[in-house]
Amino acid sequence: MRIPILGLAAALAVTWPAWAVAEPPPPVPAASIHDATLANLIAQALATNPRLKAAQARVAAAQGDVMQAGVLPNPQVSLQTENLAGSGPYSGTRAMETTLGLNQLVELGGKRGSRQAVATAAESRARLDADIVRLDLVRDVRVAHAALLAATVRRTIVEEQRGLAAETARAVAARVRSGHDSAIQEDRAATDLRQAEIEAARAARDETAARRSLELLVGGPVPPLDPAVLRDLGPTLPAAAGGNTPDVARWRAEVGRTRATIAVERARAVPDVTVGAGVRRFNDGRDTALVLGVTIPIPAFDTNRGGIHRAYQESTEAEMELDRATRDQDTALAIARDRVAVARAEAETLAGQVVPGAEQAAAATRDGYRQGKFPYLDVLDAQRTLLAARLTLVAAYQDYHQSRADLDRLTGAEEAQP
């Protein structure tokens, strides 16, 4: 008669993961926010991600535009023959005149310098776009890393809960057979066991999915992770964060590019001059003479008014986008900082007060059960409360790491670097 009671008490005293009941860790240096495994995963993702490689290729293409923008127009060689195969004295080739010339287009209005300014600004924007892609990738890896850590811990917890439910079901069945509990209690214990098995299977699937998501980001297999990293909250946030974030800097560069484009379009309204020089040979006397020429377009119809208007409107659009990005930055940073602070406070409260309190309540209920003060359902309720508290703590840790990754992405902070 005592054996079932002792068996149930032993089942209810299963040791839970040490990381979940430990006191909150002391503050740690910023460098420990990412362990070596995470740093390696980030480096692997940066080396293999096709989206980042595409962004880097766009930077290289922009560098080609910078090279090309400063190139002078090519000179032109012309060959012209006159007074050939005519009538009278111009029949045959006796009166033929042949001119060999060299022409050069001379750009006026600062066209070359304006093109170089546009190309340089476009290259700067492409570099910032690549930086944004890199920061997005680092953020995504950190979020997926935290998700995998949380999924691993959740699987461990629910698997232990399944073992506890199995031990409880066996102990209750023995008590039913001995006549100390009704069959209804056995049905309840069996139902708890089936539910625990379902939760364990779901947790295993979630862990597999989280691992595959991280492997997709890093482009390769993910080594075993240390679940203790999940409760490493790192240092508290500085008093202020913000400034010229990557997204705002990108639009500043775009404003610079559009303003340089205005200068290009205005320069196109200035006609270019073509100068030429050559040598003319007269066939009848075998004489030669120097030929000089200048060609100047008359801006009677095309003054590039449409191009200038378009450039001004595009510059206005870029300035409005910069203003929008600046406002969005202020809002997003405030929200992200609040989320990080709330998630950190929640995790610290759960780890320092809620989970220990649930542990004490569960232990007291187990002791009362051994002394015959509580029915076993009270013990199971206490264990469920403890399980829920631990799972909530895991969610809080995950939310903190993901919120911190989002904040570092917005600010381009050094913590986001591998």
CSV table of C-alpha atoms in Angstrom, one decimal:
chain,number,residue,atom,x,y,z
A,1,MET,CA,0.0,0.0,0.0
A,2,ARG,CA,2.9,2.3,0.7
A,3,ILE,CA,4.7,1.5,-2.6
A,4,PRO,CA,2.3,3.3,-4.9
A,5,ILE,CA,2.4,6.4,-2.7
A,6,LEU,CA,6.2,6.3,-2.7
A,7,GLY,CA,6.3,5.7,-6.4
A,8,LEU,CA,4.1,8.6,-7.1
A,9,ALA,CA,6.0,10.8,-4.8
A,10,ALA,CA,9.3,9.8,-6.5
A,11,ALA,CA,7.7,10.5,-9.9
A,12,LEU,CA,6.6,14.0,-8.8
A,13,ALA,CA,10.1,14.7,-7.5
A,14,VAL,CA,11.8,14.4,-11.0
A,15,THR,CA,14.7,16.9,-11.3
A,16,TRP,CA,14.0,19.7,-13.7
A,17,PRO,CA,16.7,21.3,-15.9
A,18,ALA,CA,19.2,23.2,-13.8
A,19,TRP,CA,19.2,26.2,-16.2
A,20,ALA,CA,15.5,26.8,-15.6
A,21,VAL,CA,15.7,27.1,-11.8
A,22,ALA,CA,19.0,28.8,-11.4
A,23,GLU,CA,19.2,32.4,-10.2
A,24,PRO,CA,19.5,35.1,-12.8
A,25,PRO,CA,23.0,35.3,-14.0
A,26,PRO,CA,25.1,38.3,-13.1
A,27,PRO,CA,25.8,41.0,-15.7
A,28,VAL,CA,28.2,39.8,-18.4
A,29,PRO,CA,30.4,41.7,-20.8
A,30,ALA,CA,28.9,42.7,-24.2
A,31,ALA,CA,31.1,40.2,-26.0
A,32,SER,CA,29.4,37.3,-24.3
A,33,ILE,CA,26.0,38.2,-25.8
A,34,HIS,CA,26.9,35.9,-28.7
A,35,ASP,CA,28.8,32.7,-27.9
A,36,ALA,CA,31.4,31.3,-30.3
A,37,THR,CA,28.9,29.0,-32.0
A,38,LEU,CA,26.6,32.0,-32.9
A,39,ALA,CA,29.6,34.0,-34.1
A,40,ASN,CA,30.6,31.1,-36.4
A,41,LEU,CA,27.0,30.7,-37.7
A,42,ILE,CA,26.9,34.4,-38.5
A,43,ALA,CA,30.2,34.3,-40.3
A,44,GLN,CA,29.0,31.2,-42.2
A,45,ALA,CA,25.8,33.0,-43.2
A,46,LEU,CA,27.7,36.1,-44.4
A,47,ALA,CA,30.0,34.0,-46.5
A,48,THR,CA,27.3,31.9,-48.2
A,49,ASN,CA,24.1,33.9,-48.4
A,50,PRO,CA,23.0,34.6,-52.0
A,51,ARG,CA,21.1,37.8,-51.2
A,52,LEU,CA,24.2,39.3,-49.6
A,53,LYS,CA,26.3,38.2,-52.6
A,54,ALA,CA,23.8,39.9,-54.9
A,55,ALA,CA,24.0,43.1,-52.9
A,56,GLN,CA,27.8,43.0,-53.0
A,57,ALA,CA,27.6,42.5,-56.8
A,58,ARG,CA,25.5,45.6,-57.1
A,59,VAL,CA,28.2,47.5,-55.2
A,60,ALA,CA,30.8,46.2,-57.7
A,61,ALA,CA,28.6,47.3,-60.5
A,62,ALA,CA,28.3,50.8,-59.1
A,63,GLN,CA,32.0,51.0,-58.9
A,64,GLY,CA,32.0,50.3,-62.6
A,65,ASP,CA,29.7,53.3,-63.1
A,66,VAL,CA,32.1,55.5,-61.1
A,67,MET,CA,35.0,54.4,-63.4
A,68,GLN,CA,32.9,55.1,-66.5
A,69,ALA,CA,31.6,58.4,-65.4
A,70,GLY,CA,35.0,60.1,-65.6
A,71,VAL,CA,35.9,58.9,-69.1
A,72,LEU,CA,36.2,61.5,-71.8
A,73,PRO,CA,34.3,61.1,-75.1
A,74,ASN,CA,36.2,59.3,-77.8
A,75,PRO,CA,37.6,61.3,-80.7
A,76,GLN,CA,36.3,60.6,-84.2
A,77,VAL,CA,38.2,60.1,-87.4
A,78,SER,CA,36.5,61.3,-90.6
A,79,LEU,CA,37.3,60.8,-94.3
A,80,GLN,CA,35.5,62.9,-96.8
A,81,THR,CA,35.8,63.0,-100.6
A,82,GLU,CA,34.4,65.8,-102.8
A,83,ASN,CA,34.3,66.6,-106.5
A,84,LEU,CA,34.3,62.9,-107.5
A,85,ALA,CA,32.7,61.5,-110.7
A,86,GLY,CA,30.9,64.7,-111.7
A,87,SER,CA,30.5,66.4,-115.1
A,88,GLY,CA,32.8,68.6,-117.1
A,89,PRO,CA,35.9,69.5,-115.3
A,90,TYR,CA,34.8,67.4,-112.3
A,91,SER,CA,34.5,64.2,-114.2
A,92,GLY,CA,36.8,61.3,-113.1
A,93,THR,CA,39.1,62.0,-110.2
A,94,ARG,CA,41.2,64.9,-111.5
A,95,ALA,CA,39.3,67.5,-109.4
A,96,MET,CA,38.7,65.3,-106.4
A,97,GLU,CA,39.4,66.7,-103.0
A,98,THR,CA,40.0,64.3,-100.0
A,99,THR,CA,39.8,65.5,-96.4
A,100,LEU,CA,41.0,63.5,-93.5
A,101,GLY,CA,39.9,64.9,-90.2
A,102,LEU,CA,39.9,64.3,-86.4
A,103,ASN,CA,36.9,65.5,-84.4
A,104,GLN,CA,36.6,65.8,-80.6
A,105,LEU,CA,33.4,66.4,-78.6
A,106,VAL,CA,34.0,69.0,-75.9
A,107,GLU,CA,31.5,68.7,-73.0
A,108,LEU,CA,30.5,72.0,-71.5
A,109,GLY,CA,28.4,72.9,-68.4
A,110,GLY,CA,30.2,70.5,-66.0
A,111,LYS,CA,28.7,67.4,-67.5
A,112,ARG,CA,31.6,65.1,-66.6
A,113,GLY,CA,31.9,66.3,-63.0
A,114,SER,CA,28.1,66.0,-62.5
A,115,ARG,CA,28.2,62.4,-63.9
A,116,GLN,CA,31.0,61.5,-61.5
A,117,ALA,CA,29.0,63.0,-58.5
A,118,VAL,CA,25.9,60.9,-59.4
A,119,ALA,CA,28.0,57.7,-59.8
A,120,THR,CA,29.8,58.3,-56.5
A,121,ALA,CA,26.5,58.9,-54.7
A,122,ALA,CA,25.0,55.8,-56.3
A,123,GLU,CA,27.9,53.7,-55.2
A,124,SER,CA,27.5,55.1,-51.6
A,125,ARG,CA,23.9,54.1,-51.7
A,126,ALA,CA,24.7,50.7,-53.0
A,127,ARG,CA,27.2,50.1,-50.1
A,128,LEU,CA,24.5,51.2,-47.6
A,129,ASP,CA,22.0,48.9,-49.2
A,130,ALA,CA,24.5,46.0,-48.9
A,131,ASP,CA,25.1,47.0,-45.2
A,132,ILE,CA,21.3,46.8,-44.6
A,133,VAL,CA,21.2,43.4,-46.2
A,134,ARG,CA,24.1,42.3,-44.0
A,135,LEU,CA,22.4,43.6,-40.9
A,136,ASP,CA,19.1,42.0,-41.9
A,137,LEU,CA,21.0,38.7,-42.3
A,138,VAL,CA,22.7,39.0,-38.9
A,139,ARG,CA,19.4,39.8,-37.2
A,140,ASP,CA,17.7,36.8,-38.9
A,141,VAL,CA,20.5,34.4,-37.8
A,142,ARG,CA,20.3,35.7,-34.2
A,143,VAL,CA,16.5,35.4,-34.2
A,144,ALA,CA,16.6,31.9,-35.6
A,145,HIS,CA,19.4,30.9,-33.2
A,146,ALA,CA,17.3,32.1,-30.2
A,147,ALA,CA,14.3,30.2,-31.7
A,148,LEU,CA,16.3,27.0,-31.9
A,149,LEU,CA,17.6,27.4,-28.4
A,150,ALA,CA,14.1,28.0,-27.0
A,151,ALA,CA,12.7,25.0,-29.0
A,152,THR,CA,15.4,22.7,-27.6
A,153,VAL,CA,14.7,23.8,-24.1
A,154,ARG,CA,11.0,23.4,-24.6
A,155,ARG,CA,11.4,19.9,-25.9
A,156,THR,CA,13.6,19.0,-22.9
A,157,ILE,CA,10.9,20.3,-20.5
A,158,VAL,CA,7.9,18.6,-22.2
A,159,GLU,CA,9.8,15.3,-22.6
A,160,GLU,CA,10.5,15.3,-18.8
A,161,GLN,CA,6.9,16.2,-18.3
A,162,ARG,CA,6.0,13.2,-20.4
A,163,GLY,CA,8.2,11.0,-18.3
A,164,LEU,CA,6.6,12.4,-15.1
A,165,ALA,CA,3.1,11.8,-16.6
A,166,ALA,CA,4.0,8.2,-17.4
A,167,GLU,CA,5.3,7.6,-13.9
A,168,THR,CA,2.2,9.2,-12.4
A,169,ALA,CA,-0.1,7.1,-14.6
A,170,ARG,CA,1.6,3.9,-13.4
A,171,ALA,CA,1.5,5.0,-9.7
A,172,VAL,CA,-2.2,5.9,-10.0
A,173,ALA,CA,-3.1,2.7,-11.7
A,174,ALA,CA,-1.5,0.8,-8.8
A,175,ARG,CA,-3.5,2.8,-6.3
A,176,VAL,CA,-6.7,2.1,-8.2
A,177,ARG,CA,-5.9,-1.6,-8.2
A,178,SER,CA,-5.3,-1.5,-4.4
A,179,GLY,CA,-8.7,0.3,-4.0
A,180,HIS,CA,-7.3,3.6,-2.7
A,181,ASP,CA,-8.4,5.7,-5.8
A,182,SER,CA,-11.3,5.4,-8.2
A,183,ALA,CA,-11.0,4.5,-11.8
A,184,ILE,CA,-11.8,8.1,-12.8
A,185,GLN,CA,-8.4,9.1,-11.4
A,186,GLU,CA,-6.8,6.5,-13.6
A,187,ASP,CA,-8.6,7.9,-16.6
A,188,ARG,CA,-7.5,11.4,-15.8
A,189,ALA,CA,-3.8,10.2,-15.4
A,190,ALA,CA,-4.0,8.4,-18.7
A,191,THR,CA,-5.4,11.5,-20.3
A,192,ASP,CA,-2.6,13.6,-18.9
A,193,LEU,CA,-0.1,11.1,-20.3
A,194,ARG,CA,-1.6,11.2,-23.8
A,195,GLN,CA,-1.6,15.0,-23.7
A,196,ALA,CA,2.0,15.0,-22.6
A,197,GLU,CA,3.0,12.7,-25.4
A,198,ILE,CA,1.2,15.0,-27.9
A,199,GLU,CA,3.0,18.0,-26.5
A,200,ALA,CA,6.4,16.1,-26.6
A,201,ALA,CA,5.9,15.2,-30.3
A,202,ARG,CA,4.9,18.8,-31.1
A,203,ALA,CA,8.0,20.1,-29.3
A,204,ALA,CA,10.2,17.7,-31.3
A,205,ARG,CA,8.7,18.9,-34.6
A,206,ASP,CA,9.1,22.5,-33.6
A,207,GLU,CA,12.8,21.9,-32.8
A,208,THR,CA,13.3,20.2,-36.1
A,209,ALA,CA,11.6,23.1,-38.0
A,210,ALA,CA,13.7,25.7,-36.0
A,211,ARG,CA,16.9,23.9,-36.8
A,212,ARG,CA,16.0,23.7,-40.5
A,213,SER,CA,15.2,27.4,-40.6
A,214,LEU,CA,18.6,28.2,-39.1
A,215,GLU,CA,20.4,25.8,-41.5
A,216,LEU,CA,18.7,27.5,-44.4
A,217,LEU,CA,20.0,30.9,-43.3
A,218,VAL,CA,23.6,29.8,-42.7
A,219,GLY,CA,23.8,27.5,-45.7
A,220,GLY,CA,24.9,24.4,-43.8
A,221,PRO,CA,24.4,22.1,-40.8
A,222,VAL,CA,24.1,23.6,-37.3
A,223,PRO,CA,26.2,22.1,-34.5
A,224,PRO,CA,24.7,21.2,-31.1
A,225,LEU,CA,23.8,24.3,-29.2
A,226,ASP,CA,24.3,25.0,-25.5
A,227,PRO,CA,20.8,25.7,-24.0
A,228,ALA,CA,22.4,27.8,-21.2
A,229,VAL,CA,23.1,30.5,-23.8
A,230,LEU,CA,19.4,31.3,-23.8
A,231,ARG,CA,19.4,32.8,-20.3
A,232,ASP,CA,22.4,35.0,-21.0
A,233,LEU,CA,20.8,38.4,-21.1
A,234,GLY,CA,24.0,40.4,-21.4
A,235,PRO,CA,24.4,43.9,-20.2
A,236,THR,CA,21.6,46.4,-19.9
A,237,LEU,CA,21.0,48.8,-22.7
A,238,PRO,CA,22.8,52.2,-22.8
A,239,ALA,CA,20.9,55.3,-21.9
A,240,ALA,CA,20.3,56.2,-25.5
A,241,ALA,CA,20.5,54.5,-28.9
A,242,GLY,CA,19.8,55.9,-32.3
A,243,GLY,CA,21.4,58.5,-34.6
A,244,ASN,CA,22.0,58.0,-38.2
A,245,THR,CA,20.8,54.4,-38.5
A,246,PRO,CA,21.5,52.4,-41.7
A,247,ASP,CA,18.0,52.9,-43.1
A,248,VAL,CA,18.2,56.7,-42.6
A,249,ALA,CA,21.7,56.8,-44.0
A,250,ARG,CA,20.5,55.0,-47.1
A,251,TRP,CA,18.0,57.8,-47.8
A,252,ARG,CA,20.6,60.5,-47.1
A,253,ALA,CA,22.7,59.0,-49.8
A,254,GLU,CA,19.7,58.8,-52.1
A,255,VAL,CA,19.1,62.5,-51.5
A,256,GLY,CA,22.7,63.2,-52.4
A,257,ARG,CA,22.3,61.2,-55.6
A,258,THR,CA,19.1,63.0,-56.7
A,259,ARG,CA,20.7,66.4,-56.1
A,260,ALA,CA,23.6,65.4,-58.2
A,261,THR,CA,21.2,64.2,-60.9
A,262,ILE,CA,19.7,67.7,-61.0
A,263,ALA,CA,23.2,69.1,-61.8
A,264,VAL,CA,23.5,66.5,-64.6
A,265,GLU,CA,20.1,67.4,-66.2
A,266,ARG,CA,20.9,71.1,-66.0
A,267,ALA,CA,24.3,70.5,-67.6
A,268,ARG,CA,22.6,68.6,-70.4
A,269,ALA,CA,20.8,71.9,-71.3
A,270,VAL,CA,24.2,73.4,-72.2
A,271,PRO,CA,25.1,72.5,-75.8
A,272,ASP,CA,28.4,70.7,-76.3
A,273,VAL,CA,30.9,71.8,-78.9
A,274,THR,CA,32.6,69.6,-81.5
A,275,VAL,CA,36.0,70.8,-82.7
A,276,GLY,CA,37.8,69.3,-85.6
A,277,ALA,CA,41.0,69.6,-87.6
A,278,GLY,CA,42.1,67.8,-90.7
A,279,VAL,CA,44.2,67.8,-93.9
A,280,ARG,CA,42.6,68.3,-97.4
A,281,ARG,CA,44.4,67.0,-100.5
A,282,PHE,CA,43.6,68.5,-104.0
A,283,ASN,CA,44.1,65.9,-106.7
A,284,ASP,CA,44.6,68.2,-109.6
A,285,GLY,CA,47.6,70.0,-108.2
A,286,ARG,CA,48.7,67.5,-105.6
A,287,ASP,CA,48.4,70.3,-103.0
A,288,THR,CA,47.4,70.0,-99.4
A,289,ALA,CA,45.7,72.4,-96.9
A,290,LEU,CA,44.7,72.4,-93.3
A,291,VAL,CA,41.0,72.3,-92.4
A,292,LEU,CA,39.6,73.5,-89.1
A,293,GLY,CA,36.0,73.3,-87.9
A,294,VAL,CA,33.7,73.9,-85.0
A,295,THR,CA,30.1,72.6,-84.6
A,296,ILE,CA,27.8,74.2,-82.0
A,297,PRO,CA,24.2,73.0,-81.6
A,298,ILE,CA,21.5,75.7,-81.4
A,299,PRO,CA,19.3,75.0,-78.4
A,300,ALA,CA,16.2,76.2,-80.2
A,301,PHE,CA,13.8,73.3,-79.3
A,302,ASP,CA,15.5,71.0,-76.8
A,303,THR,CA,16.6,72.6,-73.5
A,304,ASN,CA,16.0,69.5,-71.4
A,305,ARG,CA,13.2,71.1,-69.4
A,306,GLY,CA,11.5,67.8,-68.9
A,307,GLY,CA,14.6,66.1,-67.6
A,308,ILE,CA,15.3,69.0,-65.2
A,309,HIS,CA,11.7,68.9,-64.0
A,310,ARG,CA,11.9,65.1,-63.4
A,311,ALA,CA,15.2,65.4,-61.5
A,312,TYR,CA,13.7,68.0,-59.2
A,313,GLN,CA,10.7,65.9,-58.5
A,314,GLU,CA,12.8,62.8,-57.8
A,315,SER,CA,14.9,64.9,-55.4
A,316,THR,CA,11.7,66.0,-53.6
A,317,GLU,CA,10.6,62.5,-53.4
A,318,ALA,CA,13.9,61.4,-51.9
A,319,GLU,CA,13.8,64.2,-49.3
A,320,MET,CA,10.2,63.1,-48.3
A,321,GLU,CA,11.4,59.5,-48.0
A,322,LEU,CA,14.3,60.7,-45.8
A,323,ASP,CA,11.9,62.6,-43.6
A,324,ARG,CA,9.6,59.5,-43.4
A,325,ALA,CA,12.5,57.2,-42.6
A,326,THR,CA,13.7,59.6,-39.8
A,327,ARG,CA,10.3,59.6,-38.2
A,328,ASP,CA,9.9,55.8,-38.6
A,329,GLN,CA,13.4,55.4,-37.0
A,330,ASP,CA,12.4,57.4,-33.9
A,331,THR,CA,9.2,55.4,-33.5
A,332,ALA,CA,10.8,52.0,-34.2
A,333,LEU,CA,13.7,52.7,-31.9
A,334,ALA,CA,11.4,53.7,-29.0
A,335,ILE,CA,9.3,50.6,-29.5
A,336,ALA,CA,12.3,48.3,-29.8
A,337,ARG,CA,13.9,49.7,-26.7
A,338,ASP,CA,10.6,49.3,-24.8
A,339,ARG,CA,10.3,45.7,-26.0
A,340,VAL,CA,13.8,44.8,-24.9
A,341,ALA,CA,13.3,46.4,-21.5
A,342,VAL,CA,10.0,44.7,-20.9
A,343,ALA,CA,11.3,41.3,-22.1
A,344,ARG,CA,14.3,41.6,-19.9
A,345,ALA,CA,12.3,42.6,-16.8
A,346,GLU,CA,9.8,39.7,-17.5
A,347,ALA,CA,12.6,37.2,-17.8
A,348,GLU,CA,14.3,38.4,-14.7
A,349,THR,CA,11.1,38.4,-12.7
A,350,LEU,CA,10.2,34.9,-13.9
A,351,ALA,CA,13.6,33.5,-13.2
A,352,GLY,CA,14.0,35.2,-9.9
A,353,GLN,CA,10.5,35.1,-8.4
A,354,VAL,CA,7.8,33.2,-10.4
A,355,VAL,CA,9.7,30.0,-11.2
A,356,PRO,CA,11.2,29.7,-7.7
A,357,GLY,CA,7.8,30.4,-6.2
A,358,ALA,CA,6.2,27.7,-8.3
A,359,GLU,CA,9.0,25.3,-7.3
A,360,GLN,CA,8.4,26.0,-3.7
A,361,ALA,CA,4.7,25.5,-4.1
A,362,ALA,CA,5.2,22.2,-6.0
A,363,ALA,CA,7.6,21.0,-3.3
A,364,ALA,CA,5.2,21.9,-0.5
A,365,THR,CA,2.4,20.1,-2.3
A,366,ARG,CA,4.5,17.0,-2.7
A,367,ASP,CA,5.4,17.1,1.0
A,368,GLY,CA,1.7,17.5,1.9
A,369,TYR,CA,0.8,14.6,-0.3
A,370,ARG,CA,3.3,12.4,1.4
A,371,GLN,CA,1.7,13.4,4.7
A,372,GLY,CA,-1.8,12.7,3.4
A,373,LYS,CA,-2.8,16.4,3.5
A,374,PHE,CA,-3.5,16.8,-0.3
A,375,PRO,CA,-4.9,14.6,-3.0
A,376,TYR,CA,-2.7,13.7,-5.9
A,377,LEU,CA,-4.7,16.1,-8.2
A,378,ASP,CA,-3.4,19.1,-6.1
A,379,VAL,CA,0.1,17.8,-6.7
A,380,LEU,CA,-0.5,17.5,-10.4
A,381,ASP,CA,-2.0,21.0,-10.5
A,382,ALA,CA,1.1,22.4,-8.8
A,383,GLN,CA,3.3,20.6,-11.3
A,384,ARG,CA,1.3,22.0,-14.2
A,385,THR,CA,1.7,25.5,-12.7
A,386,LEU,CA,5.4,24.9,-12.5
A,387,LEU,CA,5.6,23.6,-16.1
A,388,ALA,CA,3.6,26.6,-17.4
A,389,ALA,CA,6.0,29.0,-15.5
A,390,ARG,CA,9.1,27.4,-16.9
A,391,LEU,CA,7.7,27.4,-20.5
A,392,THR,CA,6.7,31.1,-20.0
A,393,LEU,CA,10.3,31.7,-18.8
A,394,VAL,CA,11.6,30.1,-22.0
A,395,ALA,CA,9.3,32.3,-24.1
A,396,ALA,CA,10.5,35.4,-22.2
A,397,TYR,CA,14.1,34.6,-22.9
A,398,GLN,CA,13.4,34.0,-26.5
A,399,ASP,CA,11.5,37.2,-26.8
A,400,TYR,CA,14.3,39.2,-25.2
A,401,HIS,CA,16.9,37.8,-27.6
A,402,GLN,CA,14.7,38.4,-30.6
A,403,SER,CA,13.9,41.9,-29.4
A,404,ARG,CA,17.5,42.7,-28.8
A,405,ALA,CA,18.4,41.4,-32.3
A,406,ASP,CA,15.7,43.7,-33.8
A,407,LEU,CA,17.1,46.7,-31.8
A,408,ASP,CA,20.7,46.0,-32.9
A,409,ARG,CA,19.5,45.7,-36.5
A,410,LEU,CA,17.8,49.2,-36.3
A,411,THR,CA,20.8,50.9,-34.8
A,412,GLY,CA,23.5,48.9,-36.6
A,413,ALA,CA,25.1,48.4,-33.1
A,414,GLU,CA,28.4,46.5,-32.8
A,415,GLU,CA,26.6,43.7,-31.0
A,416,ALA,CA,25.1,42.7,-34.3
A,417,GLN,CA,28.5,42.1,-35.7
A,418,PRO,CA,30.0,38.6,-35.7
